[in-house]
CSV table of C-alpha atoms in Angstrom, one decimal:
chain,number,residue,atom,x,y,z
A,1,MET,CA,108.6,79.1,91.1
A,2,LYS,CA,111.2,76.5,90.4
A,3,LEU,CA,109.0,73.7,91.8
A,4,LEU,CA,105.9,74.8,90.0
A,5,LYS,CA,107.8,74.7,86.8
A,6,LYS,CA,109.4,71.4,87.5
A,7,SER,CA,106.1,70.0,88.5
A,8,ASN,CA,104.5,71.3,85.1
A,9,MET,CA,101.5,72.6,87.3
A,10,PRO,CA,99.4,75.3,85.4
A,11,PHE,CA,99.9,78.8,87.2
A,12,VAL,CA,99.6,82.4,86.5
A,13,ILE,CA,101.6,85.1,88.4
A,14,VAL,CA,99.4,88.1,89.4
A,15,GLY,CA,100.9,91.7,90.3
A,16,ARG,CA,104.3,91.1,89.5
A,17,TYR,CA,106.8,89.4,87.2
A,18,PHE,CA,110.5,87.9,86.9
A,19,LYS,CA,112.6,88.9,84.1
A,20,GLU,CA,114.4,85.6,84.6
A,21,TRP,CA,111.0,83.9,84.2
A,22,GLU,CA,109.8,85.0,80.8
A,23,ASP,CA,108.5,81.6,79.9
A,24,THR,CA,105.5,82.1,82.6
A,25,ASP,CA,102.2,83.6,82.3
A,26,TYR,CA,101.8,87.0,84.4
A,27,LEU,CA,99.4,89.7,84.8
A,28,VAL,CA,100.6,92.9,86.1
A,29,ALA,CA,99.3,96.4,86.6
A,30,ASP,CA,101.1,99.6,84.8
A,31,ASP,CA,102.9,100.3,87.8
A,32,ILE,CA,105.1,102.9,86.1
A,33,LYS,CA,101.7,104.9,85.3
A,34,GLY,CA,100.5,104.4,88.8
A,35,GLY,CA,103.7,105.5,90.3
A,36,TYR,CA,103.7,108.8,88.0
A,37,LEU,CA,100.0,109.4,88.6
A,38,ALA,CA,100.5,109.1,92.3
A,39,THR,CA,103.4,111.4,92.5
A,40,GLU,CA,102.2,114.1,89.9
A,41,TYR,CA,98.8,114.6,91.8
A,42,LEU,CA,101.0,115.2,95.1
A,43,ILE,CA,103.1,117.8,93.3
A,44,LYS,CA,99.8,119.3,91.8
A,45,LYS,CA,99.0,119.8,95.3
A,46,ASP,CA,102.1,121.7,95.9
A,47,ARG,CA,103.6,118.7,97.9
A,48,LYS,CA,107.0,118.6,96.1
A,49,ARG,CA,109.0,117.1,98.9
A,50,ILE,CA,107.6,113.6,98.4
A,51,LEU,CA,108.6,110.7,100.6
A,52,LEU,CA,108.4,107.3,99.0
A,53,LEU,CA,107.8,104.4,101.1
A,54,GLU,CA,108.9,101.7,98.9
A,55,GLY,CA,108.4,98.0,99.0
A,56,PRO,CA,111.4,95.5,98.5
A,57,ASP,CA,113.7,96.3,95.7
A,58,TYR,CA,113.3,92.8,94.3
A,59,LEU,CA,109.8,93.1,93.2
A,60,SER,CA,108.9,94.4,89.9
A,61,SER,CA,105.9,96.3,91.1
A,62,SER,CA,108.4,98.2,93.5
A,63,GLN,CA,110.9,98.9,90.9
A,64,GLU,CA,108.3,100.3,88.4
A,65,ARG,CA,106.4,102.4,90.8
A,66,GLU,CA,109.7,104.1,92.0
A,67,GLU,CA,110.4,104.6,88.1
A,68,GLY,CA,107.1,106.2,87.8
A,69,TYR,CA,107.9,108.3,90.9
A,70,ARG,CA,111.3,109.5,89.4
A,71,ARG,CA,109.7,110.3,85.9
A,72,ALA,CA,107.0,112.5,87.5
A,73,LEU,CA,109.8,114.4,89.4
A,74,ALA,CA,111.7,114.9,86.5
A,75,ASP,CA,108.8,116.0,84.3
A,76,ASN,CA,108.0,118.7,86.9
A,77,GLY,CA,111.6,120.0,87.3
A,78,ILE,CA,112.1,118.5,90.7
A,79,GLU,CA,115.4,117.0,91.5
A,80,PHE,CA,115.3,113.4,92.9
A,81,ASP,CA,116.5,113.1,96.5
A,82,GLY,CA,117.6,109.5,97.5
A,83,LYS,CA,116.9,110.4,101.3
A,84,LEU,CA,113.2,110.7,100.4
A,85,VAL,CA,113.3,107.0,99.3
A,86,LYS,CA,112.8,104.4,102.4
A,87,ARG,CA,112.3,100.9,101.9
A,88,VAL,CA,110.0,99.5,104.3
A,89,SER,CA,108.4,96.0,104.9
A,90,ILE,CA,105.1,94.9,103.3
A,91,LEU,CA,104.0,92.9,106.0
A,92,ALA,CA,101.3,94.6,108.0
A,93,GLY,CA,102.0,96.2,111.3
A,94,ARG,CA,105.7,96.9,110.2
A,95,SER,CA,105.3,100.4,108.6
A,96,TYR,CA,104.0,102.1,111.7
A,97,SER,CA,107.4,101.8,113.5
A,98,ALA,CA,109.2,102.5,110.3
A,99,MET,CA,107.4,105.8,109.7
A,100,LYS,CA,108.1,107.0,113.4
A,101,LYS,CA,112.0,106.3,112.8
A,102,ILE,CA,111.4,108.5,109.7
A,103,ILE,CA,109.7,111.2,111.5
A,104,GLU,CA,112.5,111.3,114.4
A,105,GLN,CA,115.0,111.7,111.8
A,106,VAL,CA,113.5,115.1,110.9
A,107,ILE,CA,113.5,114.5,107.2
A,108,ASP,CA,111.7,117.3,105.4
A,109,PHE,CA,108.8,116.2,103.5
A,110,SER,CA,105.1,117.2,102.8
A,111,GLY,CA,103.9,114.4,100.8
A,112,ILE,CA,103.9,110.5,100.8
A,113,PHE,CA,103.5,108.0,98.3
A,114,ALA,CA,103.2,104.6,99.8
A,115,PHE,CA,103.8,101.3,98.1
A,116,SER,CA,100.5,100.0,99.3
A,117,ASP,CA,97.3,101.4,101.2
A,118,VAL,CA,98.1,99.4,104.3
A,119,ILE,CA,101.6,101.1,104.4
A,120,ALA,CA,99.8,104.4,103.8
A,121,TRP,CA,97.2,104.0,106.7
A,122,GLU,CA,100.3,102.9,109.0
A,123,ALA,CA,102.0,106.0,108.0
A,124,ILE,CA,99.0,108.2,108.5
A,125,TYR,CA,98.5,106.8,112.3
A,126,ALA,CA,102.4,107.5,113.1
A,127,LEU,CA,102.1,111.0,111.7
A,128,GLU,CA,99.0,111.7,113.6
A,129,ASP,CA,100.7,110.4,116.9
A,130,ALA,CA,103.5,112.7,116.0
A,131,GLY,CA,101.2,115.6,116.1
A,132,LEU,CA,101.1,116.1,112.2
A,133,LYS,CA,97.6,116.5,110.3
A,134,VAL,CA,96.6,114.6,107.4
A,135,PRO,CA,96.1,116.2,104.6
A,136,ASP,CA,97.0,119.8,106.3
A,137,ASP,CA,100.6,119.0,107.0
A,138,VAL,CA,101.3,115.8,104.8
A,139,GLY,CA,99.3,114.6,101.8
A,140,VAL,CA,99.2,110.8,101.4
A,141,VAL,CA,98.7,108.6,98.5
A,142,GLY,CA,98.3,104.8,98.7
A,143,TYR,CA,98.4,102.0,96.0
A,144,ASP,CA,95.9,99.3,95.3
A,145,ASN,CA,92.5,100.9,96.3
A,146,ILE,CA,91.5,98.1,98.7
A,147,GLN,CA,88.9,100.7,100.1
A,148,SER,CA,86.6,100.5,96.8
A,149,GLN,CA,83.6,99.3,98.8
A,150,LEU,CA,84.2,101.1,102.0
A,151,PHE,CA,85.9,104.4,103.6
A,152,PHE,CA,87.4,102.8,106.5
A,153,PRO,CA,89.6,103.4,108.2
A,154,TRP,CA,90.8,106.4,106.3
A,155,PRO,CA,89.3,107.9,103.1
A,156,LEU,CA,92.6,107.3,101.2
A,157,THR,CA,93.7,108.7,97.8
A,158,THR,CA,95.0,105.8,95.9
A,159,ILE,CA,95.9,104.0,92.7
A,160,ASN,CA,93.2,101.6,91.5
A,161,ILE,CA,93.9,98.3,89.6
A,162,SER,CA,90.9,96.5,88.1
A,163,LYS,CA,91.4,93.3,90.3
A,164,ARG,CA,88.3,91.8,88.8
A,165,LYS,CA,89.4,92.1,85.4
A,166,MET,CA,92.8,90.6,86.4
A,167,ALA,CA,91.1,87.8,88.4
A,168,HIS,CA,88.8,87.0,85.1
A,169,LYS,CA,92.1,86.9,82.9
A,170,ALA,CA,93.9,84.8,85.3
A,171,VAL,CA,91.1,82.1,85.3
A,172,ASP,CA,90.9,82.4,81.4
A,173,ILE,CA,94.5,82.0,81.0
A,174,LEU,CA,94.7,78.9,83.5
A,175,MET,CA,91.7,77.1,81.7
A,176,LYS,CA,93.5,77.5,78.2
A,177,ARG,CA,96.6,76.3,79.7
A,178,ILE,CA,94.8,73.3,81.5
A,179,ASN,CA,93.2,72.6,78.2
A,180,GLY,CA,95.9,72.8,75.9
A,181,GLN,CA,94.5,76.0,74.0
A,182,ASN,CA,97.3,78.5,74.7
A,183,ASN,CA,98.9,77.7,71.3
A,184,GLY,CA,102.4,77.6,72.7
A,185,LYS,CA,102.6,81.3,73.8
A,186,TYR,CA,103.0,82.8,77.3
A,187,TYR,CA,100.6,85.7,78.3
A,188,HIS,CA,102.1,88.8,79.5
A,189,GLU,CA,99.4,91.4,79.9
A,190,VAL,CA,99.6,95.0,81.7
A,191,PHE,CA,96.3,96.3,83.0
A,192,ASP,CA,95.6,100.1,83.4
A,193,THR,CA,95.9,102.2,86.5
A,194,LYS,CA,93.9,105.2,87.6
A,195,LEU,CA,93.8,107.6,90.3
A,196,ILE,CA,91.2,107.5,92.9
A,197,VAL,CA,90.9,110.8,94.9
A,198,ARG,CA,89.6,110.8,98.3
A,199,LYS,CA,90.5,113.1,101.3
A,200,SER,CA,94.0,112.1,102.3
A,201,CYS,CA,95.6,114.8,100.0
């Protein structure tokens, strides 16, 4: 980030923001709403012990999804339990082993809200390897809707973000910045999120 700022190269941050870098253009999803919708849906499906598979705490998206999770619990009269919040790696292939360790700890949960769809899928594989069925034993909600065009490897309930709208807006902002048409302001735009219901709950 510092290198980009120092070089005066036009750029747009997509998917997260940094409070210490307010003088940058960024586009983010309404992650508080997304976290709320995912958690609320699990609660409505009678999954009141919800395991949050959280991303790194330095990511704004991770912080805000947890805030949405907490708000949904509070609004439904469910006490927050820190034992149900587990930070896992966002790198593909790392969540499976993390989920196996969680299962071995015999933590009581009936639902999972995962930071991403990839983490959700890996959690599902770990659950099934442990003899637990999705959605019969555990309901799972992911985030990102990367299955928007296909239903492999699992028809996952998830939170959708309009990546197309974000991409178009990012290009528009970059072109304005390159051509000096930004009028000295920085773009901070929040895109709506919505729940996509499939078969994992």
